[in-house]
């Protein structure tokens, strides 16, 4: 008999399990995949830590969360500075003076601001209501056309006009020559990969892999007093209000023996609409690797249908409305805690998931 059955060995489930175990609670963690870690899982190939579910860069402004993850691992000094490749033209990301200079030849921040202001005026955007208008109002039409439109429409499978504005607000726009993709105070890659963090969190805790909660729901529920559920919320309630939509991804990983440095950077985004993948990751550059070979992964976005891996929630009005109904049911579900990206239907980064898990722990156990 367990105190908690934790469905999902991702970051949320693992932080909860670690904290509960520390407090003397008996936990069973299950996952339908054949490994722990959820989407942060890394695996060694040719001596290189490969991010199996896409590039994962840890960043946060919250000292408490930074100190927390540093208990489980040491981070290196990696700073994410992706390159955008638009039909062979290369631009620095996020949008900053290097990008503006390459695109328009402008040198001073005032010139760049004037250029953006002029394009914004010509487009007639005053109050941005969707991603397209938001992007144009932040950085003008040229950057929208070359660096945003194609990438975004591939990534989300919808016109930029139909997407919520908040997605693009994740990216900084800077009038300095600074290629750091994030504004956060703390950033890095765990030395030795993310899986080692999760392994440490789950040390001494019972784990069952290749177990789908829904295939043996009754038996599993009978094993514990409480359930922590990090899977899809609509599936938990048998799709009563309909199916929440996601975007899925397909990863093609290749070992290259003919070169030790394929693209000179960890992340290169392909921002035109015709290249079928959105980005290529060269994993060794996350850890300044010096191996003889290199491993790259192409990331292909795809339409999601039930049964596919759900990666990105589609937080448009229709889906958010449906989520609210499921959330109301979840709030009434006795002895079940819902958490993580899938159960709360949110586009969460790792630091936010850790923050949410720690808040749940505090609610459950108090300040002890
Ligand atoms: P998950 O990692 O999805 O874990 C949920 C687990 O539950 C999974 O292992 C799943 O198999 C299991 N599960 C689901 N249903 C069942 C079931 N029925 N039975 C048993 N097990 C089940 N964040 C950053 O901070 N920086 C980044 O650079 C970054 N890059 C990203 C890139 C991509 C491509 C993606 C998709 C995400 C990225 N993220 C990034 C976000 C990060 O992956 C998430 O914040 C984090 O992994 C969420 O953890 P979680 O525990 O909520 O969910
Ligand atoms: N984006 C873009 N061009 C880029 C990179 C990002 O248009 O070169 C947009 C795209 O809509 C994407 C969003 O910005 O979904 C957020 O980007 P981020 O890198 O945060 O995406 P994630 O890593 O979460 O996939």
Coordinates of C-alpha atoms and ligand atoms in Angstrom, one line a residue:
X1 CA 0.0 0.0 0.0
X2 CA 1.3 3.4 -1.0
X3 CA 0.5 7.0 0.2
X4 CA 0.8 8.3 -3.3
X5 CA 0.5 6.8 -6.8
X6 CA 2.2 9.3 -9.1
X7 CA 1.2 9.0 -12.7
X8 CA 4.1 10.3 -14.9
X9 CA 7.8 10.2 -14.2
X10 CA 8.4 13.7 -15.7
X11 CA 9.6 16.7 -13.9
X12 CA 6.4 17.4 -12.0
X13 CA 5.9 13.9 -10.8
X14 CA 9.5 13.5 -9.9
X15 CA 9.7 16.7 -7.8
X16 CA 6.5 15.7 -6.0
X17 CA 7.8 12.1 -5.4
X18 CA 11.1 13.4 -4.1
X19 CA 9.5 15.8 -1.7
X20 CA 6.9 13.3 -0.5
X21 CA 9.5 10.5 0.0
X22 CA 11.6 13.0 2.0
X23 CA 8.7 13.4 4.3
X24 CA 8.4 9.7 4.9
X25 CA 5.5 9.1 2.4
X26 CA 5.6 5.9 0.4
X27 CA 5.3 6.6 -3.3
X28 CA 4.8 4.5 -6.5
X29 CA 5.8 6.3 -9.7
X30 CA 4.5 4.9 -13.0
X31 CA 5.1 5.9 -16.6
X32 CA 3.8 4.6 -19.8
X33 CA 7.2 5.3 -21.5
X34 CA 10.1 3.0 -21.0
X35 CA 12.2 5.6 -19.3
X36 CA 12.0 8.2 -16.5
X37 CA 12.2 12.0 -17.1
X38 CA 9.2 12.7 -19.4
X39 CA 10.2 15.3 -22.0
X40 CA 13.4 16.3 -20.3
X41 CA 14.9 12.8 -20.9
X42 CA 18.4 12.8 -22.2
X43 CA 20.3 9.7 -23.5
X44 CA 23.9 9.2 -24.3
X45 CA 24.7 8.5 -28.0
X46 CA 28.4 8.4 -29.0
X47 CA 29.3 9.9 -25.7
X48 CA 27.0 12.9 -26.3
X49 CA 23.9 13.7 -24.2
X50 CA 21.1 13.7 -26.6
X51 CA 17.9 15.7 -25.8
X52 CA 15.5 13.0 -26.9
X53 CA 12.4 15.3 -26.9
X54 CA 13.9 18.5 -28.3
X55 CA 16.3 21.1 -27.1
X56 CA 15.9 21.8 -23.3
X57 CA 17.7 24.8 -21.9
X58 CA 17.1 25.5 -18.2
X59 CA 16.5 29.2 -17.3
X60 CA 14.9 31.0 -14.5
X61 CA 14.8 34.3 -12.6
X62 CA 13.9 32.6 -9.4
X63 CA 16.8 32.0 -7.1
X64 CA 14.9 29.6 -5.0
X65 CA 14.2 27.3 -8.1
X66 CA 17.8 27.7 -9.3
X67 CA 19.2 26.7 -5.9
X68 CA 16.7 23.8 -5.8
X69 CA 17.8 22.2 -9.1
X70 CA 21.5 22.8 -8.3
X71 CA 21.0 20.4 -5.4
X72 CA 20.7 17.6 -7.9
X73 CA 23.3 18.5 -10.5
X74 CA 25.9 21.0 -11.6
X75 CA 25.0 23.3 -14.5
X76 CA 27.4 24.5 -17.1
X77 CA 27.6 28.1 -18.5
X78 CA 25.7 27.4 -21.7
X79 CA 23.8 30.5 -23.0
X80 CA 21.2 29.8 -25.7
X81 CA 21.9 31.9 -28.8
X82 CA 20.0 30.3 -31.7
X83 CA 20.6 31.2 -35.3
X84 CA 17.8 31.7 -37.7
X85 CA 18.3 30.4 -41.2
X86 CA 16.0 32.0 -43.7
X87 CA 16.6 30.5 -47.2
X88 CA 20.4 30.6 -46.5
X89 CA 20.5 34.0 -44.9
X90 CA 21.6 33.8 -41.3
X91 CA 20.2 36.0 -38.5
X92 CA 20.9 36.2 -34.8
X93 CA 18.0 35.4 -32.4
X94 CA 16.3 36.7 -30.3
X95 CA 15.5 39.9 -32.2
X96 CA 18.3 42.3 -31.3
X97 CA 20.7 44.9 -32.8
X98 CA 22.6 42.1 -34.6
X99 CA 19.4 41.0 -36.3
X100 CA 18.4 44.6 -37.2
X101 CA 21.9 45.4 -38.5
X102 CA 22.0 42.4 -40.7
X103 CA 18.5 43.0 -42.0
X104 CA 18.5 46.7 -42.5
X105 CA 22.0 47.9 -42.2
X106 CA 21.0 50.1 -39.2
X107 CA 23.7 50.7 -36.6
X108 CA 22.1 52.6 -33.8
X109 CA 19.2 51.6 -31.6
X110 CA 17.3 54.8 -32.6
X111 CA 17.6 53.9 -36.3
X112 CA 16.3 50.4 -35.5
X113 CA 13.4 51.7 -33.5
X114 CA 12.5 54.2 -36.3
X115 CA 12.5 51.4 -38.8
X116 CA 10.1 49.2 -36.7
X117 CA 7.9 52.2 -35.9
X118 CA 7.6 53.0 -39.6
X119 CA 6.7 49.4 -40.5
X120 CA 4.2 49.1 -37.7
X121 CA 2.5 52.3 -38.9
X122 CA 2.3 51.1 -42.5
X123 CA 0.7 47.9 -41.3
X124 CA -1.9 49.9 -39.3
X125 CA -1.7 47.8 -36.1
X126 CA -2.8 49.6 -33.0
X127 CA -4.2 47.0 -30.6
X128 CA -2.7 43.6 -31.4
X129 CA -5.3 40.9 -31.2
X130 CA -3.4 37.8 -32.4
X131 CA 0.1 36.6 -32.9
X132 CA 0.6 38.2 -36.3
X133 CA -0.5 41.6 -35.1
X134 CA 1.5 41.2 -31.9
X135 CA 4.6 40.3 -33.8
X136 CA 4.3 43.2 -36.3
X137 CA 3.7 45.6 -33.5
X138 CA 6.8 44.4 -31.7
X139 CA 9.3 44.1 -34.5
X140 CA 7.7 45.2 -37.8
X141 CA 6.7 43.4 -41.0
X142 CA 10.2 42.4 -42.4
X143 CA 11.1 40.3 -39.3
X144 CA 7.6 39.0 -39.2
X145 CA 7.8 37.8 -42.8
X146 CA 11.3 36.4 -42.6
X147 CA 11.8 35.1 -39.1
X148 CA 8.3 34.5 -37.6
X149 CA 5.5 33.7 -40.1
X150 CA 7.0 30.6 -41.7
X151 CA 8.4 29.1 -38.4
X152 CA 5.2 29.8 -36.5
X153 CA 2.8 28.5 -39.1
X154 CA 4.9 25.3 -39.4
X155 CA 5.1 24.9 -35.7
X156 CA 1.4 25.5 -34.9
X157 CA -0.2 24.4 -38.2
X158 CA -2.4 27.5 -38.2
X159 CA -2.3 31.0 -39.7
X160 CA -0.5 33.4 -37.4
X161 CA -3.7 35.4 -37.4
X162 CA -5.5 32.6 -35.6
X163 CA -2.9 32.2 -32.8
X164 CA -2.9 33.8 -29.4
X165 CA -0.5 36.8 -29.0
X166 CA 1.1 35.5 -25.9
X167 CA 3.2 32.8 -27.7
X168 CA 5.4 35.4 -29.3
X169 CA 5.7 37.5 -26.2
X170 CA 8.0 34.7 -24.9
X171 CA 10.8 36.0 -27.1
X172 CA 12.8 39.1 -26.0
X173 CA 13.2 42.1 -28.4
X174 CA 16.3 44.0 -27.5
X175 CA 18.0 47.2 -28.7
X176 CA 21.4 46.0 -27.6
X177 CA 23.9 43.6 -29.3
X178 CA 23.0 40.7 -27.0
X179 CA 22.2 37.3 -28.5
X180 CA 21.1 35.6 -25.3
X181 CA 17.7 34.0 -26.0
X182 CA 16.5 34.5 -22.4
X183 CA 16.4 37.5 -20.1
X184 CA 16.6 35.3 -17.0
X185 CA 19.3 35.7 -14.4
X186 CA 20.2 32.0 -14.3
X187 CA 20.7 29.7 -17.3
X188 CA 22.6 26.5 -18.1
X189 CA 22.6 22.8 -19.1
X190 CA 23.0 20.1 -16.5
X191 CA 26.4 18.6 -16.8
X192 CA 25.8 14.9 -17.6
X193 CA 22.2 15.5 -18.9
X194 CA 18.8 16.0 -17.4
X195 CA 18.1 12.3 -16.8
X196 CA 20.7 12.3 -13.9
X197 CA 18.6 15.0 -12.1
X198 CA 15.5 12.8 -12.3
X199 CA 17.4 9.7 -11.3
X200 CA 18.5 11.5 -8.2
X201 CA 15.0 12.7 -7.4
X202 CA 13.6 9.2 -7.7
X203 CA 16.4 7.4 -5.8
X204 CA 14.9 4.9 -3.4
X205 CA 11.3 5.3 -4.8
X206 CA 9.4 2.5 -6.4
X207 CA 9.1 3.0 -10.2
X208 CA 7.2 1.0 -12.8
X209 CA 7.9 1.8 -16.4
X210 CA 5.8 0.7 -19.5
X211 CA 2.7 1.0 -17.4
X212 CA -0.3 3.0 -18.8
X213 CA -2.6 4.2 -16.0
X214 CA -5.7 3.7 -18.1
X215 CA -4.9 0.1 -18.9
X216 CA -5.1 -0.9 -15.2
X217 CA -6.8 2.1 -13.6
X218 CA -8.8 0.2 -10.9
X219 CA -5.9 -1.9 -9.7
X220 CA -3.5 1.0 -9.7
X221 CA -5.9 3.3 -7.8
X222 CA -6.4 0.6 -5.2
X223 CA -2.7 0.7 -4.4
X224 CA -2.6 4.2 -3.0
X225 CA -4.5 6.6 -0.8
X226 CA -4.0 9.5 -3.2
X227 CA -3.1 10.0 -6.9
X228 CA -0.9 12.6 -8.4
X229 CA -1.8 12.8 -12.0
X230 CA 0.4 14.4 -14.7
X231 CA -1.2 12.9 -17.9
X232 CA -3.8 14.6 -20.1
X233 CA -6.7 16.0 -18.1
X234 CA -9.3 15.2 -20.8
X235 CA -8.3 11.6 -20.9
X236 CA -8.6 11.3 -17.1
X237 CA -12.3 12.3 -17.4
X238 CA -12.9 10.1 -20.4
X239 CA -13.1 13.0 -22.8
X240 CA -16.5 14.0 -21.3
X241 CA -16.4 17.5 -22.7
X242 CA -14.5 16.7 -25.9
X243 CA -10.8 16.3 -26.9
X244 CA -8.3 19.0 -26.0
X245 CA -6.1 19.8 -29.0
X246 CA -2.3 19.6 -29.1
X247 CA 0.6 20.0 -31.6
X248 CA 2.8 17.0 -31.9
X249 CA 6.4 16.6 -33.0
X250 CA 8.5 14.1 -34.7
X251 CA 12.2 13.9 -34.1
X252 CA 14.8 12.5 -36.6
X253 CA 18.1 11.9 -34.9
X254 CA 21.2 11.2 -36.9
X255 CA 24.8 10.2 -36.0
X256 CA 27.2 11.9 -38.3
X257 CA 30.6 10.3 -38.6
X258 CA 32.0 12.5 -41.4
X259 CA 32.2 15.7 -39.4
X260 CA 32.7 16.6 -35.8
X261 CA 30.9 19.9 -36.2
X262 CA 27.8 20.1 -38.4
X263 CA 26.4 23.6 -37.8
X264 CA 28.6 25.4 -35.3
X265 CA 25.7 26.0 -32.9
X266 CA 23.4 24.0 -30.7
X267 CA 20.2 25.4 -32.2
X268 CA 19.5 26.5 -35.8
X269 CA 15.9 27.5 -36.6
X270 CA 14.7 27.2 -40.2
X271 CA 12.2 30.0 -40.5
X272 CA 11.0 29.6 -44.1
X273 CA 7.8 27.8 -44.7
X274 CA 9.1 25.2 -47.2
X275 CA 11.8 23.5 -45.0
X276 CA 9.7 20.8 -43.3
X277 CA 11.5 20.9 -40.0
X278 CA 11.5 24.0 -37.7
X279 CA 15.0 23.5 -36.2
X280 CA 18.1 21.3 -36.1
X281 CA 19.8 20.7 -32.8
X282 CA 23.4 19.7 -32.6
X283 CA 23.6 18.2 -29.1
X284 CA 27.3 18.3 -28.4
X285 CA 27.3 22.1 -28.4
X286 CA 25.0 22.2 -25.3
X287 CA 28.0 20.8 -23.4
X288 CA 30.9 22.2 -25.5
X289 CA 31.6 18.6 -26.6
X290 CA 34.9 17.6 -28.3
X291 CA 33.8 14.1 -29.5
X292 CA 35.0 12.9 -32.9
X293 CA 31.4 12.4 -34.2
X294 CA 28.4 14.6 -33.8
X295 CA 24.6 13.9 -33.3
X296 CA 21.9 16.1 -34.8
X297 CA 18.1 16.1 -34.5
X298 CA 15.7 17.5 -36.9
X299 CA 12.4 18.6 -35.3
X300 CA 9.3 18.2 -37.5
X301 CA 6.0 19.6 -36.2
X302 CA 2.9 17.6 -36.9
X303 CA -0.8 17.6 -36.4
X304 CA -1.8 15.8 -33.2
X305 CA -4.5 13.1 -33.1
X306 CA -5.4 10.9 -30.1
X307 CA -2.6 8.3 -29.6
X308 CA 0.2 10.7 -30.7
X309 CA 2.5 12.3 -28.2
X310 CA 1.0 15.6 -27.0
X311 CA 3.7 18.2 -26.8
X312 CA 2.2 21.7 -27.1
X313 CA -1.3 22.6 -25.8
X314 CA -3.2 24.8 -28.3
X315 CA -4.3 27.5 -25.9
X316 CA -6.9 29.2 -28.1
X317 CA -10.3 30.2 -26.8
X318 CA -12.1 27.0 -27.8
X319 CA -9.6 24.8 -26.0
X320 CA -9.1 27.0 -23.0
X321 CA -12.9 27.1 -22.5
X322 CA -13.0 23.2 -22.7
X323 CA -10.1 23.1 -20.2
X324 CA -12.0 25.3 -17.8
X325 CA -14.8 22.7 -17.7
X326 CA -12.3 19.9 -17.0
X327 CA -10.6 22.0 -14.3
X328 CA -13.9 22.4 -12.5
X329 CA -14.3 18.6 -12.5
X330 CA -10.6 18.2 -11.3
X331 CA -11.2 20.6 -8.4
X332 CA -14.0 18.3 -7.2
X333 CA -12.0 15.1 -7.5
X334 CA -11.3 13.8 -4.1
X335 CA -7.8 12.6 -3.3
X336 CA -6.4 13.4 -6.8
X337 CA -3.8 16.1 -7.5
X338 CA -3.5 17.3 -11.1
X339 CA -0.2 18.9 -12.1
X340 CA 2.3 19.5 -14.9
X341 CA 2.0 20.5 -18.5
X342 CA -0.6 18.0 -19.6
X343 CA -2.9 18.0 -16.6
X344 CA -3.1 21.8 -16.4
X345 CA -3.0 22.2 -20.2
X346 CA -0.3 24.9 -20.0
X347 CA 2.7 25.8 -22.1
X348 CA 5.0 25.5 -19.1
X349 CA 8.8 25.7 -19.0
X350 CA 10.8 23.5 -16.7
X351 CA 11.3 26.1 -14.0
X352 CA 7.6 26.8 -14.0
X353 CA 6.8 23.1 -13.6
X354 CA 9.2 22.9 -10.7
X355 CA 7.7 26.0 -9.1
X356 CA 4.2 24.5 -9.6
X357 CA 5.3 21.2 -8.1
X358 CA 6.8 22.8 -5.1
X359 CA 3.7 24.9 -4.5
X360 CA 1.6 21.7 -4.6
X361 CA 4.0 20.1 -2.1
X362 CA 3.6 23.1 0.2
X363 CA -0.2 22.9 -0.1
X364 CA -0.2 19.2 0.6
X365 CA 2.3 19.0 3.5
X366 CA 2.4 22.6 4.8
X367 CA 5.8 24.3 5.3
X368 CA 7.5 21.2 6.8
Ligands
LIG1 P1 6.0 15.5 -19.0 O1 7.5 15.7 -19.2 O2 5.2 15.5 -20.3 O3 5.8 14.3 -18.1 C1 4.5 13.6 -18.1 C2 4.8 12.1 -18.0 O4 3.6 11.4 -17.8 C3 5.4 11.6 -19.3 O5 6.6 10.9 -19.1 C4 4.3 10.6 -19.8 O6 4.8 9.5 -20.5 C5 3.5 10.3 -18.5 N1 2.2 9.9 -18.7 C6 1.2 10.6 -19.4 N2 0.0 9.8 -19.4 C7 0.3 8.7 -18.7 C8 -0.5 7.5 -18.4 N3 -1.8 7.5 -18.8 N4 0.1 6.5 -17.7 C9 1.4 6.6 -17.4 N5 2.2 7.7 -17.6 C10 1.6 8.7 -18.3 N6 11.3 23.9 -21.0 C11 12.3 24.7 -20.6 O7 12.4 25.2 -19.5 N7 13.3 25.0 -21.5 C12 13.3 24.5 -22.8 O8 14.3 24.8 -23.6 C13 12.3 23.7 -23.2 N8 12.2 23.2 -24.4 C14 11.2 22.3 -24.8 C15 11.2 21.8 -26.1 C16 10.2 21.0 -26.5 C17 10.2 20.4 -27.8 C18 9.1 20.6 -25.6 C19 8.0 19.7 -26.0 C20 9.1 21.2 -24.3 C21 10.1 22.0 -23.9 N9 10.2 22.6 -22.6 C22 11.2 23.4 -22.2 C23 9.2 22.2 -21.6 C24 9.5 21.0 -20.7 O9 9.6 19.9 -21.5 C25 8.3 20.9 -19.7 O10 8.2 22.0 -18.9 C26 8.5 19.7 -18.7 O11 9.0 18.5 -19.4 C27 7.1 19.3 -18.2 O12 7.2 18.3 -17.3 P2 5.8 17.5 -16.9 O13 6.2 16.6 -15.8 O14 4.7 18.5 -16.7 O15 5.4 16.7 -18.2
LIG2 N1 9.3 31.8 -33.1 C1 9.4 32.2 -34.4 N2 10.7 32.1 -35.0 C2 11.7 31.6 -34.3 C3 11.6 31.2 -33.0 C4 10.3 31.2 -32.4 O1 8.5 32.7 -35.0 O2 12.8 31.6 -34.9 C5 7.9 31.9 -32.4 C6 7.1 30.6 -32.7 O3 5.7 31.0 -32.8 C7 7.3 29.8 -31.4 C8 7.3 31.0 -30.4 O4 8.0 32.0 -31.0 O5 6.3 28.9 -31.1 C9 8.0 30.6 -29.1 O6 9.4 30.2 -29.3 P1 10.2 29.3 -28.4 O7 11.6 29.2 -28.9 O8 9.9 29.8 -27.0 O9 9.5 27.9 -28.6 P2 9.6 26.5 -27.9 O10 11.1 26.3 -27.5 O11 8.7 26.5 -26.7 O12 9.2 25.6 -29.0

